[in-house]
Amino acid sequence: MLPNTPYRKFEHRVHWAKMRLVYKGFIDNSIRGTWQITEKGKIVLAKYGDNPFQNDFSSLVTQLINEVFPEGGKNFPDDFLDSKEEIKFREINVPGTELILERNSRVIIVSPKGYFRYKAKNPPEALYILYSDHINRKIIKIPENNLIIFKAVKSYEKYIRDAQSKLFERFLELTNDETKSEELTKQVIKKLNLRTLN
């Protein structure tokens, strides 16, 4: 027993150990009488050998998608074009496969095997096409006004940079592992079908 108290030493030490784990964010005790491991706790536990949470980051990925993108990811180009402007478009036919920039070029877009090839007027137009491209899409509408293209591309790239930065910082805070944080950030970007060049 602890001197002058009704508590046993063992119970007292367990109680304070649990409280330290709560303070560090490894255990959630928000429901009275219930002690539950948090995502941060699972990650720390995973570092110390065999346990059921070792490779399960899917719930963490879902948690951060909901945290950083509560309304889902934005769609390019629709969410990045100024809806107040009247925009005239022209169309280009694409093969419905993934498109990439040709090596050592900033304006030539190709399919991975090179069967499709398109030369954009300028680098922002090439990026606009790449960011608009999705598997099975056969037509991409491009604004005729280069300034509209430039603004949409720059706005989208800022959105992606900010999202990647927020995701990476949160994953790093939870995992304390830069490599894992980069990997999980890429998973989220891919899961939301957000196109990037890297």
Coordinates of C-alpha atoms in Angstrom, one line a residue:
M1 CA 0.0 0.0 0.0
L2 CA 1.1 3.6 -0.5
P3 CA 1.6 5.2 2.9
N4 CA -1.4 7.2 4.2
T5 CA -3.6 6.3 1.2
P6 CA -6.1 3.6 0.3
Y7 CA -4.2 2.8 -2.9
R8 CA -1.9 -0.1 -3.8
K9 CA 1.5 0.8 -5.4
F10 CA 0.8 -1.3 -8.5
E11 CA -2.6 0.3 -9.2
H12 CA -1.2 3.8 -8.6
R13 CA 1.7 3.2 -11.0
V14 CA -0.6 1.7 -13.7
H15 CA -2.9 4.7 -13.4
W16 CA -0.1 7.2 -13.9
A17 CA 1.4 5.2 -16.7
K18 CA -2.0 5.3 -18.5
M19 CA -2.3 9.0 -17.9
R20 CA 1.2 9.7 -19.4
L21 CA 0.1 7.7 -22.5
V22 CA -3.1 9.8 -22.7
Y23 CA -1.0 13.0 -22.4
K24 CA 1.3 11.9 -25.2
G25 CA -1.7 11.0 -27.4
F26 CA -1.1 7.3 -27.5
I27 CA -4.3 6.3 -25.7
D28 CA -7.8 7.9 -25.9
N29 CA -9.8 8.0 -22.7
S30 CA -12.6 10.3 -23.9
I31 CA -15.2 7.7 -22.9
R32 CA -15.3 7.1 -19.2
G33 CA -13.9 3.7 -18.2
T34 CA -12.7 3.0 -21.8
W35 CA -9.1 3.1 -22.8
Q36 CA -8.5 2.8 -26.5
I37 CA -5.2 3.0 -28.5
T38 CA -5.0 5.9 -31.0
E39 CA -3.6 6.0 -34.5
K40 CA -0.5 7.6 -33.1
G41 CA -0.2 4.9 -30.5
K42 CA -0.6 2.2 -33.2
I43 CA 2.3 3.7 -35.1
V44 CA 4.6 3.9 -32.1
L45 CA 3.7 0.3 -31.2
A46 CA 4.5 -0.8 -34.7
K47 CA 8.1 0.4 -34.2
Y48 CA 8.6 -2.2 -31.5
G49 CA 8.1 -5.5 -33.3
D50 CA 5.1 -7.8 -34.0
N51 CA 1.7 -6.3 -33.3
P52 CA -1.6 -6.2 -35.1
F53 CA -1.1 -2.6 -36.3
Q54 CA 2.3 -2.9 -37.9
N55 CA 1.4 -2.4 -41.5
D56 CA -2.1 -1.0 -41.2
F57 CA -2.0 2.6 -42.2
S58 CA -5.3 2.6 -44.1
S59 CA -7.3 4.0 -41.2
L60 CA -4.7 6.7 -40.8
V61 CA -4.9 7.6 -44.5
T62 CA -8.7 7.7 -44.3
Q63 CA -8.5 9.9 -41.1
L64 CA -6.2 12.4 -42.8
I65 CA -8.3 12.5 -46.0
N66 CA -11.3 13.5 -43.9
E67 CA -9.2 16.0 -41.9
V68 CA -7.4 17.7 -44.8
F69 CA -10.2 17.3 -47.5
P70 CA -13.4 17.3 -45.5
E71 CA -15.4 17.9 -48.7
G72 CA -13.3 15.7 -50.9
G73 CA -10.6 16.7 -53.3
K74 CA -11.1 19.4 -55.9
N75 CA -11.4 18.5 -59.6
F76 CA -9.2 20.0 -62.2
P77 CA -10.1 22.0 -64.3
D78 CA -13.7 22.6 -63.2
D79 CA -12.9 23.8 -59.6
F80 CA -10.0 26.0 -60.8
L81 CA -11.7 28.0 -63.7
D82 CA -13.2 31.4 -62.8
S83 CA -16.9 30.7 -63.1
K84 CA -17.6 34.5 -63.5
E85 CA -15.8 34.6 -66.9
E86 CA -17.4 33.4 -70.1
I87 CA -14.9 30.9 -71.4
K88 CA -14.6 29.7 -75.0
F89 CA -13.1 26.2 -75.3
R90 CA -11.5 24.1 -78.0
E91 CA -11.3 20.3 -77.9
I92 CA -8.5 17.9 -78.4
N93 CA -9.0 14.1 -78.7
V94 CA -6.9 12.0 -76.4
P95 CA -6.5 8.2 -76.3
G96 CA -8.0 7.5 -72.9
T97 CA -4.7 6.3 -71.5
E98 CA -2.3 8.0 -69.1
L99 CA -0.5 10.9 -70.7
I100 CA 3.0 12.2 -69.7
L101 CA 5.4 14.8 -70.8
E102 CA 7.9 13.6 -73.3
R103 CA 11.4 13.4 -71.8
N104 CA 13.3 16.7 -72.1
S105 CA 10.2 18.6 -73.3
R106 CA 7.9 21.0 -71.6
V107 CA 5.3 21.1 -74.4
I108 CA 5.1 17.6 -76.0
I109 CA 2.6 15.2 -74.4
V110 CA 2.7 11.5 -75.2
S111 CA 1.2 8.3 -74.2
P112 CA 3.6 5.9 -72.3
K113 CA 4.3 3.8 -75.4
G114 CA 4.4 6.9 -77.7
Y115 CA 1.4 6.0 -79.9
F116 CA -0.2 9.4 -79.0
R117 CA 1.7 12.7 -79.4
Y118 CA 0.5 16.2 -79.0
K119 CA 2.4 19.5 -79.1
A120 CA 0.9 22.1 -76.8
K121 CA 1.2 25.8 -77.6
N122 CA 3.1 26.5 -74.4
P123 CA 4.1 24.8 -71.1
P124 CA 1.0 25.9 -69.1
E125 CA -1.3 24.4 -71.9
A126 CA 0.7 21.1 -71.6
L127 CA 0.2 21.1 -67.9
Y128 CA -3.5 21.9 -68.3
I129 CA -3.9 18.9 -70.5
L130 CA -1.9 16.6 -68.1
Y131 CA -3.9 17.7 -65.1
S132 CA -7.2 17.3 -67.0
D133 CA -6.3 13.9 -68.2
H134 CA -7.9 10.8 -66.7
I135 CA -8.1 7.2 -67.8
N136 CA -10.9 6.6 -70.3
R137 CA -11.3 10.4 -71.0
K138 CA -11.3 10.8 -74.8
I139 CA -11.8 14.6 -75.1
I140 CA -10.2 17.4 -73.2
K141 CA -11.7 20.9 -73.4
I142 CA -9.0 23.6 -73.3
P143 CA -9.8 27.4 -72.9
E144 CA -8.8 29.4 -75.9
N145 CA -7.5 32.2 -73.6
N146 CA -3.9 31.5 -72.4
L147 CA -4.3 33.7 -69.3
I148 CA -7.3 31.5 -68.1
I149 CA -5.1 28.4 -68.7
F150 CA -2.2 29.9 -66.8
K151 CA -4.4 31.0 -63.8
A152 CA -6.1 27.6 -63.6
V153 CA -2.7 25.7 -63.7
K154 CA -1.1 28.0 -61.1
S155 CA -4.1 27.8 -58.8
Y156 CA -4.2 24.0 -59.0
E157 CA -0.5 23.6 -58.4
K158 CA -0.7 25.8 -55.3
Y159 CA -3.7 23.7 -54.1
I160 CA -1.6 20.5 -54.5
R161 CA 1.5 22.0 -52.8
D162 CA -0.6 23.2 -49.8
A163 CA -2.3 19.8 -49.5
Q164 CA 0.9 17.8 -49.8
S165 CA 2.5 20.1 -47.1
K166 CA -0.4 19.7 -44.7
L167 CA -0.6 15.9 -45.2
F168 CA 3.2 15.5 -44.8
E169 CA 3.3 17.5 -41.6
R170 CA 0.4 15.6 -40.1
F171 CA 1.8 12.2 -41.1
L172 CA 5.2 13.2 -39.7
E173 CA 3.6 14.3 -36.5
L174 CA 1.9 10.9 -36.2
T175 CA 4.7 8.7 -37.5
N176 CA 7.9 10.5 -36.7
D177 CA 9.1 8.9 -40.0
E178 CA 9.9 11.1 -43.0
T179 CA 10.0 8.3 -45.5
K180 CA 6.7 6.8 -44.3
S181 CA 5.1 10.3 -44.3
E182 CA 6.1 10.9 -47.9
E183 CA 4.8 7.5 -48.9
L184 CA 1.4 8.1 -47.1
T185 CA 1.1 11.6 -48.6
K186 CA 1.5 10.1 -52.1
Q187 CA -1.1 7.5 -51.2
V188 CA -3.6 10.2 -50.3
I189 CA -3.0 12.2 -53.5
K190 CA -3.4 9.1 -55.6
K191 CA -6.5 8.0 -53.8
L192 CA -8.1 11.4 -54.5
N193 CA -7.1 11.1 -58.2
L194 CA -5.1 14.4 -58.0
R195 CA -2.6 14.6 -60.8
T196 CA 0.9 15.8 -60.1
L197 CA 4.1 15.8 -62.1
N198 CA 6.2 14.0 -59.5

